[in-house]
Short mmCIF file of C-alpha atoms and ligand atoms in Angstrom, two decimals:
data_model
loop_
_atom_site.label_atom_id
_atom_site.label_comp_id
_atom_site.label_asym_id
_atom_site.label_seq_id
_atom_site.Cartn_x
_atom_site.Cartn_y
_atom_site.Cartn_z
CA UNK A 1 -10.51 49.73 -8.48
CA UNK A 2 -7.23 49.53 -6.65
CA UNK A 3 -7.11 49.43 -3.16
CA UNK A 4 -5.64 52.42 -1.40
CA UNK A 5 -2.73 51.33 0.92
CA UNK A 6 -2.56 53.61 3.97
CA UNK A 7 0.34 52.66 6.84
CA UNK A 8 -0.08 53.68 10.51
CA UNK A 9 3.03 54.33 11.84
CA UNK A 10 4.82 55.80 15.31
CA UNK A 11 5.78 54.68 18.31
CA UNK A 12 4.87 52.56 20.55
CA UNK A 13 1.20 53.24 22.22
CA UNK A 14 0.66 56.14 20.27
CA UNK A 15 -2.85 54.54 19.16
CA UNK A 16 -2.09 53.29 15.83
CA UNK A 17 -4.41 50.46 17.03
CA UNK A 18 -6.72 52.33 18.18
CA UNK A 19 -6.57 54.71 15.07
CA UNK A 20 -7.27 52.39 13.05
CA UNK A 21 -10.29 50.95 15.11
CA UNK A 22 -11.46 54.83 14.76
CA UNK A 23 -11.09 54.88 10.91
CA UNK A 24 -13.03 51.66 10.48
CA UNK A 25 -15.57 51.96 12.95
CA UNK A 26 -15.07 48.67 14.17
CA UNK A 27 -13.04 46.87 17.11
CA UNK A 28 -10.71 44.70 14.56
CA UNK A 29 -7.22 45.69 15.91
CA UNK A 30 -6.00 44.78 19.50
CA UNK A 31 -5.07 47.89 21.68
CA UNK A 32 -3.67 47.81 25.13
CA UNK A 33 -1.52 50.22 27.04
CA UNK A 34 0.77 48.09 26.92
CA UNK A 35 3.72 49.29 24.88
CA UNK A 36 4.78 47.03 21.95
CA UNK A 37 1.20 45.21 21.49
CA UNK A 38 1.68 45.28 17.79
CA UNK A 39 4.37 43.03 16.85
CA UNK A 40 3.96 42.63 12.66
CA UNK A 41 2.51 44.47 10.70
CA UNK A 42 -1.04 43.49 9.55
CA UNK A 43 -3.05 44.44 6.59
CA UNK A 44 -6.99 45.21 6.63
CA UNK A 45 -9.35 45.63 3.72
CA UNK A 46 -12.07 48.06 4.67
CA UNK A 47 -14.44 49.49 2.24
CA UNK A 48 -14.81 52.73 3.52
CA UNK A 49 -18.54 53.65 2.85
CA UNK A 50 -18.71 56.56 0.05
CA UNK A 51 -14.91 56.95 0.26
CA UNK A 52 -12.38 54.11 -1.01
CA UNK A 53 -11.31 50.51 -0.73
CA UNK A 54 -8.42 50.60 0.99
CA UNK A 55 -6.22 48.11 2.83
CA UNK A 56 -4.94 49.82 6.66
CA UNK A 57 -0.97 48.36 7.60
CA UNK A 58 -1.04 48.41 11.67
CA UNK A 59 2.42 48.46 12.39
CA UNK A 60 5.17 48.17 15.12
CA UNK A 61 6.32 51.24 16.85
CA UNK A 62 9.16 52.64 15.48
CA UNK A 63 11.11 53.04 18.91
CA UNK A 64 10.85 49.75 20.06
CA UNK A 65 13.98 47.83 21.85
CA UNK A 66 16.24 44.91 21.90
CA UNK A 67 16.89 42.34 18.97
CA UNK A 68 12.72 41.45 18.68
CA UNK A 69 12.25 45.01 18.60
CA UNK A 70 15.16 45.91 16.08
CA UNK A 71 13.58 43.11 13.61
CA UNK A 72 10.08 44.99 13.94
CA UNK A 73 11.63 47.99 13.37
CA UNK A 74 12.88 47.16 10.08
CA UNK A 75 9.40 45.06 8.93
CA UNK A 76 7.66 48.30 9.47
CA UNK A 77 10.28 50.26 7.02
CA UNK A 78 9.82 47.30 4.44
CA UNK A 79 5.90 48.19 4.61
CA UNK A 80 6.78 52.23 3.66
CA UNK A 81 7.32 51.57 0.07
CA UNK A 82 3.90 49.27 -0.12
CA UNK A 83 2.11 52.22 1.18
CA UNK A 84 -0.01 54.65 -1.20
CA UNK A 85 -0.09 57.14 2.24
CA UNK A 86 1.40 56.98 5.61
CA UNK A 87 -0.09 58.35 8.86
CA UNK A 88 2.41 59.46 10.96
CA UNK A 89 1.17 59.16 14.94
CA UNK A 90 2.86 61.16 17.51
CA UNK A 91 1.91 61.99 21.33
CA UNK A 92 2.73 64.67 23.56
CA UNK A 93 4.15 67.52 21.22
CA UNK A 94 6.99 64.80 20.77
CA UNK A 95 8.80 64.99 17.40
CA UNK A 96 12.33 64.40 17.73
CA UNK A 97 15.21 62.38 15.77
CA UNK A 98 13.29 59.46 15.50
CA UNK A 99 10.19 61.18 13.88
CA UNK A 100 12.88 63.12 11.97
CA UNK A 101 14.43 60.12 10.66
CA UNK A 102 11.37 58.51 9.66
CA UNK A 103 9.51 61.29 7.80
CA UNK A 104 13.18 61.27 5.94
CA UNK A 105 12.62 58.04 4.59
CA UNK A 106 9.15 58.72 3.49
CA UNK A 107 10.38 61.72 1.47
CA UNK A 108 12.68 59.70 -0.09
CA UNK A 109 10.24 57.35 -1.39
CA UNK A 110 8.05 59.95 -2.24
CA UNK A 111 4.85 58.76 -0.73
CA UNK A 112 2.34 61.67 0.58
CA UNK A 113 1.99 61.85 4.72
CA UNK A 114 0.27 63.21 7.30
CA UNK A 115 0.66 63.83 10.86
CA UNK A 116 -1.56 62.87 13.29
CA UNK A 117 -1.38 64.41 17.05
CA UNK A 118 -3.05 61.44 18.93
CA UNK A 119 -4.32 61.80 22.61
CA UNK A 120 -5.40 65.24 22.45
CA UNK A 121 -7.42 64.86 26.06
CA UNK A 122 -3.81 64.34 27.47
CA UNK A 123 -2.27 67.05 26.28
CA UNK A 124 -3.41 68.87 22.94
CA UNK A 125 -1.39 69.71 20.20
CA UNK A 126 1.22 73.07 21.38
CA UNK A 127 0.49 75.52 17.85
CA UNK A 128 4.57 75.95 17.94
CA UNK A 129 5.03 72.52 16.77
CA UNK A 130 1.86 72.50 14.43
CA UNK A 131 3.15 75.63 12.58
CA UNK A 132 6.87 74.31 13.04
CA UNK A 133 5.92 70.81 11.07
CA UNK A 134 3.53 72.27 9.09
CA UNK A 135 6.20 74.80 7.37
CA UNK A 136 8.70 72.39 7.50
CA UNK A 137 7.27 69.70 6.06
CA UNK A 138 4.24 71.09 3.55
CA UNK A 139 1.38 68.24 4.94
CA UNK A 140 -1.04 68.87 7.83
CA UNK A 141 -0.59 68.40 11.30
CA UNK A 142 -3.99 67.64 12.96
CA UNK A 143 -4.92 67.37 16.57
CA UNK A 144 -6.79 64.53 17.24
CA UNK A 145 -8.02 61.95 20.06
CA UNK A 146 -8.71 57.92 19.41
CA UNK A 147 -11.03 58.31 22.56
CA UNK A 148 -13.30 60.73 21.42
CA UNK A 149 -12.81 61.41 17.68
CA UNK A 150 -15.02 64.70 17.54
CA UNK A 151 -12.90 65.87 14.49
CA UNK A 152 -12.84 62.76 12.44
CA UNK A 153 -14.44 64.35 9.54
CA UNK A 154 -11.25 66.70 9.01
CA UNK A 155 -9.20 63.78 9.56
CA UNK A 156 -11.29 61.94 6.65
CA UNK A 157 -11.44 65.54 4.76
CA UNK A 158 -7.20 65.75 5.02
CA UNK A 159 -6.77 61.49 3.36
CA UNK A 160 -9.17 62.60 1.05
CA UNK A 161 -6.73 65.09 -0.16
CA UNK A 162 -4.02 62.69 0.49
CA UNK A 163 -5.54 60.13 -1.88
CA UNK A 164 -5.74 62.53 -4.52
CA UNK A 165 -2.17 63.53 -4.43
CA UNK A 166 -1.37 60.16 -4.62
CA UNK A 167 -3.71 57.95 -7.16
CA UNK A 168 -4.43 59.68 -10.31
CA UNK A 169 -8.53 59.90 -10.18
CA UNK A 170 -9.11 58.51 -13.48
CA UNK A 171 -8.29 56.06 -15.92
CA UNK A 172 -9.35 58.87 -19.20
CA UNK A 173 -10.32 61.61 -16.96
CA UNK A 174 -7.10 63.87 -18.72
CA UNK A 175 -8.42 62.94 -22.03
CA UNK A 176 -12.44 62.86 -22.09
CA UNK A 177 -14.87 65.57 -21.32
CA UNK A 178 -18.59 64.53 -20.07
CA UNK A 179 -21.24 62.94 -22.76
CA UNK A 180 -18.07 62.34 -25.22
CA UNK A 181 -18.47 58.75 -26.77
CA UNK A 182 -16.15 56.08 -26.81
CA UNK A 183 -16.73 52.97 -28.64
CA UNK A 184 -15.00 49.64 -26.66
CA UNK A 185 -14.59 47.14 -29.45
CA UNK A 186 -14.40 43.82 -27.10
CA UNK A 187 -14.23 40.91 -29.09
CA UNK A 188 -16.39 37.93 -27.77
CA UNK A 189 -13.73 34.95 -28.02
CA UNK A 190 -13.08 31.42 -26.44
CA UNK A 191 -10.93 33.75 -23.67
CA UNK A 192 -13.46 35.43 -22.13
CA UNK A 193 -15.65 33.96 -19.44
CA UNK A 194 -18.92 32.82 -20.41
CA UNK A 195 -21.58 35.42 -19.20
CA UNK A 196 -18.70 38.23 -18.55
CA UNK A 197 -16.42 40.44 -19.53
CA UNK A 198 -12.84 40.68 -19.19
CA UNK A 199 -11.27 43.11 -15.85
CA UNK A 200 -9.65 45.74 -17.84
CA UNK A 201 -13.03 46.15 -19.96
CA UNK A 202 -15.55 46.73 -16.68
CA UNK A 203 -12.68 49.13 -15.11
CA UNK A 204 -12.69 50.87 -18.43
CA UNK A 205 -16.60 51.41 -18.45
CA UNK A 206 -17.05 52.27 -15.25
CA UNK A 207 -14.30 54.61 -15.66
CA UNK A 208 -16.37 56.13 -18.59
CA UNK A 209 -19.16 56.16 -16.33
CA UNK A 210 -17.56 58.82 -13.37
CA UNK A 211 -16.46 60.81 -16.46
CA UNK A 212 -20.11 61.08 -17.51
CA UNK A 213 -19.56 60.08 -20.72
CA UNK A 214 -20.55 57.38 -22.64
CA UNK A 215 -19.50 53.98 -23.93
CA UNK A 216 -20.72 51.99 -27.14
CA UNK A 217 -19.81 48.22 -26.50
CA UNK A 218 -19.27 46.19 -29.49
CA UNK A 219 -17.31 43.52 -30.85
CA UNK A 220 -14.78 44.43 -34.03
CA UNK A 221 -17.73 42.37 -36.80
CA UNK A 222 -20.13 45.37 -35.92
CA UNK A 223 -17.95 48.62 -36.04
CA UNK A 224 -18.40 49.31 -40.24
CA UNK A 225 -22.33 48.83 -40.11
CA UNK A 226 -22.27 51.03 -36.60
CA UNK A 227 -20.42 53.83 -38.18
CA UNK A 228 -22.27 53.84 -41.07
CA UNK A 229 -25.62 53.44 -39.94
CA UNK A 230 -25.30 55.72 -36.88
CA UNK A 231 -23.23 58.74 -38.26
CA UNK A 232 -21.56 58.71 -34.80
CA UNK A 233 -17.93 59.87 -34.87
CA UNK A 234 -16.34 58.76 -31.30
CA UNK A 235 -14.12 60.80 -29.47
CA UNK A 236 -11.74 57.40 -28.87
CA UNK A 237 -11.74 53.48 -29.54
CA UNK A 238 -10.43 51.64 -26.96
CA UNK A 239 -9.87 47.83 -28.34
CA UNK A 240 -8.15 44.74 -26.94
CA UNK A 241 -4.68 44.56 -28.22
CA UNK A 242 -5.11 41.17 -30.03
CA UNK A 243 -7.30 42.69 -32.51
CA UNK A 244 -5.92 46.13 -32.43
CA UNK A 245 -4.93 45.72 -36.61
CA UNK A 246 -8.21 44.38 -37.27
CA UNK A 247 -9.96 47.12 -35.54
CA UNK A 248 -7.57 49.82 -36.77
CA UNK A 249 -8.41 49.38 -40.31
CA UNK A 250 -12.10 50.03 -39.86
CA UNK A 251 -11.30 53.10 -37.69
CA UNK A 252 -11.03 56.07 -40.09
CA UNK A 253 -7.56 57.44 -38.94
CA UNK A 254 -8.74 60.66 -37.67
CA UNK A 255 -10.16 59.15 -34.88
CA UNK A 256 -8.47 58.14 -32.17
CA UNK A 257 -7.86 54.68 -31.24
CA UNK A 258 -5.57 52.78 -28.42
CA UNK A 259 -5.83 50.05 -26.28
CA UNK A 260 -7.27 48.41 -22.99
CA UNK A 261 -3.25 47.93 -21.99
CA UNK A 262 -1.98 51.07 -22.98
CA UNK A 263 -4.87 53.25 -20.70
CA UNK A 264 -4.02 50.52 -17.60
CA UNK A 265 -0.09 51.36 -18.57
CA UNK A 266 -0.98 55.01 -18.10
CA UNK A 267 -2.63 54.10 -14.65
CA UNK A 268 0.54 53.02 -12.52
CA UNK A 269 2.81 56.35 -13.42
CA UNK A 270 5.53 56.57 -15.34
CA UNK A 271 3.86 56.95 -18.54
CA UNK A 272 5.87 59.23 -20.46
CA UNK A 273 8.99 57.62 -19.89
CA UNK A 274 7.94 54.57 -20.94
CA UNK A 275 6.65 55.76 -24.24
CA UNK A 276 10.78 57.07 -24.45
CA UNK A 277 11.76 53.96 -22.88
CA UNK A 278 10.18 51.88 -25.83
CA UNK A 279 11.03 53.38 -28.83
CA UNK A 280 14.34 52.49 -28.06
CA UNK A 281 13.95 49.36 -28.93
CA UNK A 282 15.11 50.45 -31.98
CA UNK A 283 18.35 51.42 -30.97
CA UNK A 284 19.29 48.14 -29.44
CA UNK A 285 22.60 46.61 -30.07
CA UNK A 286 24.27 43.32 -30.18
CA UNK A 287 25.04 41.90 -26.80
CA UNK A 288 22.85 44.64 -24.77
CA UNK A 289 20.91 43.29 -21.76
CA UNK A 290 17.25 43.92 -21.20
CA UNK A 291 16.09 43.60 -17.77
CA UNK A 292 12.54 42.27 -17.40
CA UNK A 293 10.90 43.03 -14.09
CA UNK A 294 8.06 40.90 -13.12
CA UNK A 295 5.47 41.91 -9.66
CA UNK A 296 4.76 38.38 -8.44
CA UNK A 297 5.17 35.17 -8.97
CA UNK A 298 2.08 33.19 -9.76
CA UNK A 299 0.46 34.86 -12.71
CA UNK A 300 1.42 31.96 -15.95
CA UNK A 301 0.14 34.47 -18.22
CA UNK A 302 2.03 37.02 -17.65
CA UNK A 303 5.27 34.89 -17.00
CA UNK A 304 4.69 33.40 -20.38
CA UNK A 305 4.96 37.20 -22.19
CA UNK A 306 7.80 38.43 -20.28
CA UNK A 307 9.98 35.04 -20.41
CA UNK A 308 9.18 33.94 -23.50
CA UNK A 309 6.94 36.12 -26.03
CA UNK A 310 8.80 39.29 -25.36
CA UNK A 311 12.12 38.01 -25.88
CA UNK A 312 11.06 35.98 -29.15
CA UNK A 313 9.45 39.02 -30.27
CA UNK A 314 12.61 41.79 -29.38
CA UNK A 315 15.13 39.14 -30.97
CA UNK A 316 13.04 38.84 -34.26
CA UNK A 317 12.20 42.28 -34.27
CA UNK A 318 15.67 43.59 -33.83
CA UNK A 319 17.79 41.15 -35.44
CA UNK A 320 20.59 41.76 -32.54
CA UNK A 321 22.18 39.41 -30.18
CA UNK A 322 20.29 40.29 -26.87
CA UNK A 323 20.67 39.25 -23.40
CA UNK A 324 17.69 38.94 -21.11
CA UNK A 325 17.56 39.14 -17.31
CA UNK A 326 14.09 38.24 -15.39
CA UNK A 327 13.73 39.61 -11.30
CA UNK A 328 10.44 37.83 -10.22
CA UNK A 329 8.07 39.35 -7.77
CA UNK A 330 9.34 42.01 -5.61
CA UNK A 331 13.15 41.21 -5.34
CA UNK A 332 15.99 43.38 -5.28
CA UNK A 333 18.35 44.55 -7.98
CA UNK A 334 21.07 42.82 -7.48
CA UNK A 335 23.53 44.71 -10.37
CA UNK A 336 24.01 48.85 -10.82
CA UNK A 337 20.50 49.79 -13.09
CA UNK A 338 23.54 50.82 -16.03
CA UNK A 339 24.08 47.40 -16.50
CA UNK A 340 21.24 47.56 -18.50
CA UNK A 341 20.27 49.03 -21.63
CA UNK A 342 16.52 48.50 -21.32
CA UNK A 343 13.64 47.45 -18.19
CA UNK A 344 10.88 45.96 -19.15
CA UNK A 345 8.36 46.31 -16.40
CA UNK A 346 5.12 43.86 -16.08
CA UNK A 347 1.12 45.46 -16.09
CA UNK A 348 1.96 45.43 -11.90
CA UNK A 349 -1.85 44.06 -11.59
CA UNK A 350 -0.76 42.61 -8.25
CA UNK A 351 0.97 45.62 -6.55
CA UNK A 352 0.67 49.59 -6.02
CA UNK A 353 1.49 52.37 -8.08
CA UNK A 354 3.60 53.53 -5.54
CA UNK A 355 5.45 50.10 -5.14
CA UNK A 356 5.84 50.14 -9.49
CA UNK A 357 7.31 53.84 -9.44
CA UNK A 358 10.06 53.37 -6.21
CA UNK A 359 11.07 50.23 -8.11
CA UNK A 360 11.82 52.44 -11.38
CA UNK A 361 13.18 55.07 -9.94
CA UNK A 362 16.85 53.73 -9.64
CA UNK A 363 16.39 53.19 -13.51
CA UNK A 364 14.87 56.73 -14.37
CA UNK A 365 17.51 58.64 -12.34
CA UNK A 366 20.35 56.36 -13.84
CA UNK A 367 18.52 57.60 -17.80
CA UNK A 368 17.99 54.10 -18.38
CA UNK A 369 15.30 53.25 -20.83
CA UNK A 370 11.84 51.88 -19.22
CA UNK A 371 9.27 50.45 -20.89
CA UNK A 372 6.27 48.30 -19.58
CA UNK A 373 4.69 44.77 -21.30
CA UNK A 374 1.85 46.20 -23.00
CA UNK A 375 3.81 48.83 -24.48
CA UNK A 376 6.53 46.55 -25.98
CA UNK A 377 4.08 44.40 -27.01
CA UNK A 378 2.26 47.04 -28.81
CA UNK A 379 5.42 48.36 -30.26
CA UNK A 380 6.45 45.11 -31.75
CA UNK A 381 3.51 44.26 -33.02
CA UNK A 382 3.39 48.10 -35.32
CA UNK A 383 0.07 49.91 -33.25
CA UNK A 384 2.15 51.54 -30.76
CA UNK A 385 2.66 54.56 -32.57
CA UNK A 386 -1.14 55.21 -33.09
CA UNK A 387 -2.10 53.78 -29.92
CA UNK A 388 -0.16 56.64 -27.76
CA UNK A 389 -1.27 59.25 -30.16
CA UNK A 390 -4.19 60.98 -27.08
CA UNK A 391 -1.40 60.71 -24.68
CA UNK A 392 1.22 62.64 -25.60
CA UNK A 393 -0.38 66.06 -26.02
CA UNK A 394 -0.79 65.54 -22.47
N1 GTP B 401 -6.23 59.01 26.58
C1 GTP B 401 -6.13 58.47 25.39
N2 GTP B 401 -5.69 57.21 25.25
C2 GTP B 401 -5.61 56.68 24.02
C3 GTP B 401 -5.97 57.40 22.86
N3 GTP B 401 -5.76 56.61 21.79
C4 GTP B 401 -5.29 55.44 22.25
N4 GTP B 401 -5.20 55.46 23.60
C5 GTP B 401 -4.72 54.41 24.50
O1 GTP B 401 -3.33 54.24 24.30
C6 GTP B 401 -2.98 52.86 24.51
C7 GTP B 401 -2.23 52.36 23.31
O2 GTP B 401 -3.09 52.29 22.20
P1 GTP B 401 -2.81 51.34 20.96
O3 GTP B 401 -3.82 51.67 19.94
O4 GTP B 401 -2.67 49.95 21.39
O5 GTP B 401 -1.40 51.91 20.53
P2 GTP B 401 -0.40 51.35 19.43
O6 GTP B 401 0.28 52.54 18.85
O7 GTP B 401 -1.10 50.45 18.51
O8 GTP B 401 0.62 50.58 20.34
P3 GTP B 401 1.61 49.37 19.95
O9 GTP B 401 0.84 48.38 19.18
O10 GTP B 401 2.01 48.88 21.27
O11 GTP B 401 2.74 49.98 19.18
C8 GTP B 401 -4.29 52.13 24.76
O12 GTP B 401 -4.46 52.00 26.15
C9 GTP B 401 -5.33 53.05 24.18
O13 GTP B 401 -6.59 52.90 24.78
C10 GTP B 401 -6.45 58.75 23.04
O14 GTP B 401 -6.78 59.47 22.09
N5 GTP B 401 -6.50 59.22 24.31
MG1 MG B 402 -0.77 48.52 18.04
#
């Protein structure tokens, strides 16, 4: 499961620390009264019991001063877009330009927030500025006090909501019902670790699993004799792109059948524009410029299909003359998003959702195509059609 990124931010002594002390039940971040004791921001991995994994940012307040303080400043706004949620700390019925300005930038990148009145046993939170926020802004406002967290269930009760604004809950949860059957044709091959199976495969049964409904696990030799034998039509076959031909002509075509990349693809957002984003790979022309946009920069696999198998694959597929462009990890765009005529995005294993989408958004608002790896792939290899089938009555 992906880790839920959730930023602390506010000024200075507002008990971000402190906050996040609360949240975790455990003294990990320093706190003092002094202001400015967080200088960086710092990322912990909690596994909150019966609630999420998620990774807190501690950052530096947004009103510190001088040069040092300017430079913190803007290493807390690089953390926004990393963020799957932001907690917004302020004290003393204060909300004013800065607060203003901030929550501004968190619109803009779309990411879900709430505001958190800290140090209630100072002063408590004045019901002008709750119901002024509240309307103005659409989140929740909540009173609350680091010192003696009475009402930290609400507080837990209002990320819950946050988190489901902001991660889709499910992997197939649009698509299956409870006790449905899916059949995961995995083949067994010198790839996969001895003794397990491959990432995408346990997410995908233990995604089946919440859904109450159930998976068959089988490799491709065994799905004619299980068919046969069993009389058990599944509701969808989920299969391992490599052998997606092999499998597909043993699936009768009225049942459904995509795979393991295409349901991750569907994970990060965007999924509907990249299933317009890649059929235009058939419209490509001579001397357009595809744009492939990689998440980090250590993974050989992956830098092996988007530098070299994707762009072997496009050129032989299309027959054009095409230019290719490569951004590795996180960088910026360094030309307008109409230089290009197509973005190829990478499976983003290694970042959020929320990162992926504010990193296609310049493309989607310019109408530039988008597509992702798995989805090319799957396009140039013929199965893409009948592998997006279940998604697009969505
Ligand atoms: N009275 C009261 N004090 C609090 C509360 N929460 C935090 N504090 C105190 O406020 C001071 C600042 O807390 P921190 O958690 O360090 O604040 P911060 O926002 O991380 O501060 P910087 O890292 O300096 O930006 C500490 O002395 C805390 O003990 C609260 O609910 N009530
Ligand atoms: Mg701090």
């Amino acid at each position: 499961m992906e880790k839920l990124h959730i930023a602390i931010v506010g000024r200075r002594n507002s008990g971000k620390s402190s906050l996040i002390n609360v949240l975790t039940g455990q003294k990990v971040a320093i706190v003092s009264d002094v202001p400015g004791t967080t200088t960086d921001p710092v990322k912990r991995s909690y596994e909150i019991p019966g609630f999420a994994s998620v990774v807190f940012i501690d950052t530096a307040g947004i009103d510190d001063t001088g040069e040092l303080g300017r430079q913190r400043i803007a290493k807390t706004t690089e953390i926004l877009p990393q963020s799957d949620f932001i907690l917004l700390l302020i004290t003393e019925n204060r909300f004013e330009a800065m607060e203003e300005n901030l929550v501004r930038q968190i619109q803009n990148l779309h990411i879900p927030f709430l505001i958190l009145h800290n140090k209630s046993d100072i002063l408590s939170l004045h019901p002008d500025v709750k119901n002024t926020l509240e309307s103005r802004y659409k989140t929740q406002v909540i009173d609350f006090c680091c010192r003696r967290p009475e009402n930290i269930s609400e507080l837990f009760e209002a990320i819950r909501k946050l988190k489901q604004i902001s991660t889709s809950p499910s992997l197939l949860g649009k698509i299956i019902r409870p006790r449905d059957i899916l059949l995961l044709v995995t083949p067994i091959d010198s790839e996969v670790p001895v003794g397990r199976l491959i990432l995408p495969q346990v997410q995908m049964i233990r995604d089946i699993l919440d859904n109450h409904s159930v998976s068959i696990v089988l490799q491709p030799e065994e799905i004619s004799s299980f068919l046969l034998t069993t009389g058990i039509r599944p509701r969808l076959v989920i299969t391992d792109s490599q052998v997606f031909k092999k499998v597909a002509e043993q699936i009768p075509a009225n049942i459904p059948l995509t795979s393991f990349s295409i349901v991750l693809a569907h994970r990060k957002g965007y999924f509907q524009e990249y299933i317009k984003g890649t059929r235009t790979i058939d419209r490509l022309q001579d001397g357009d410029t595809i744009l492939l946009l990689e998440s980090c920069s250590h993974h050989t696999t992956c830098e092996d299909i988007g530098r070299v198998k994707i762009p072997a694959l496009l050129k032989k597929y299309t027959g054009k003359q095409l230019n290719f462009e490569f951004i590795p990890a996180l960088d910026p765009l360094e030309k307008s998003p109409s230089a290009y005529a197509l973005v190829i995005q990478c499976g983003g294993c290694m970042v959020t959702s929320q990162q992926l989408q504010t990193r296609l958004r310049p493309f989607i608002e310019s109408g530039i195509p988008v597509s992702n790896y798995g989805m090319t792939l799957a396009f140039l290899n013929g199965i893409f059609e009948r592998s997006i089938q279940e998604w697009e009555k969505e």
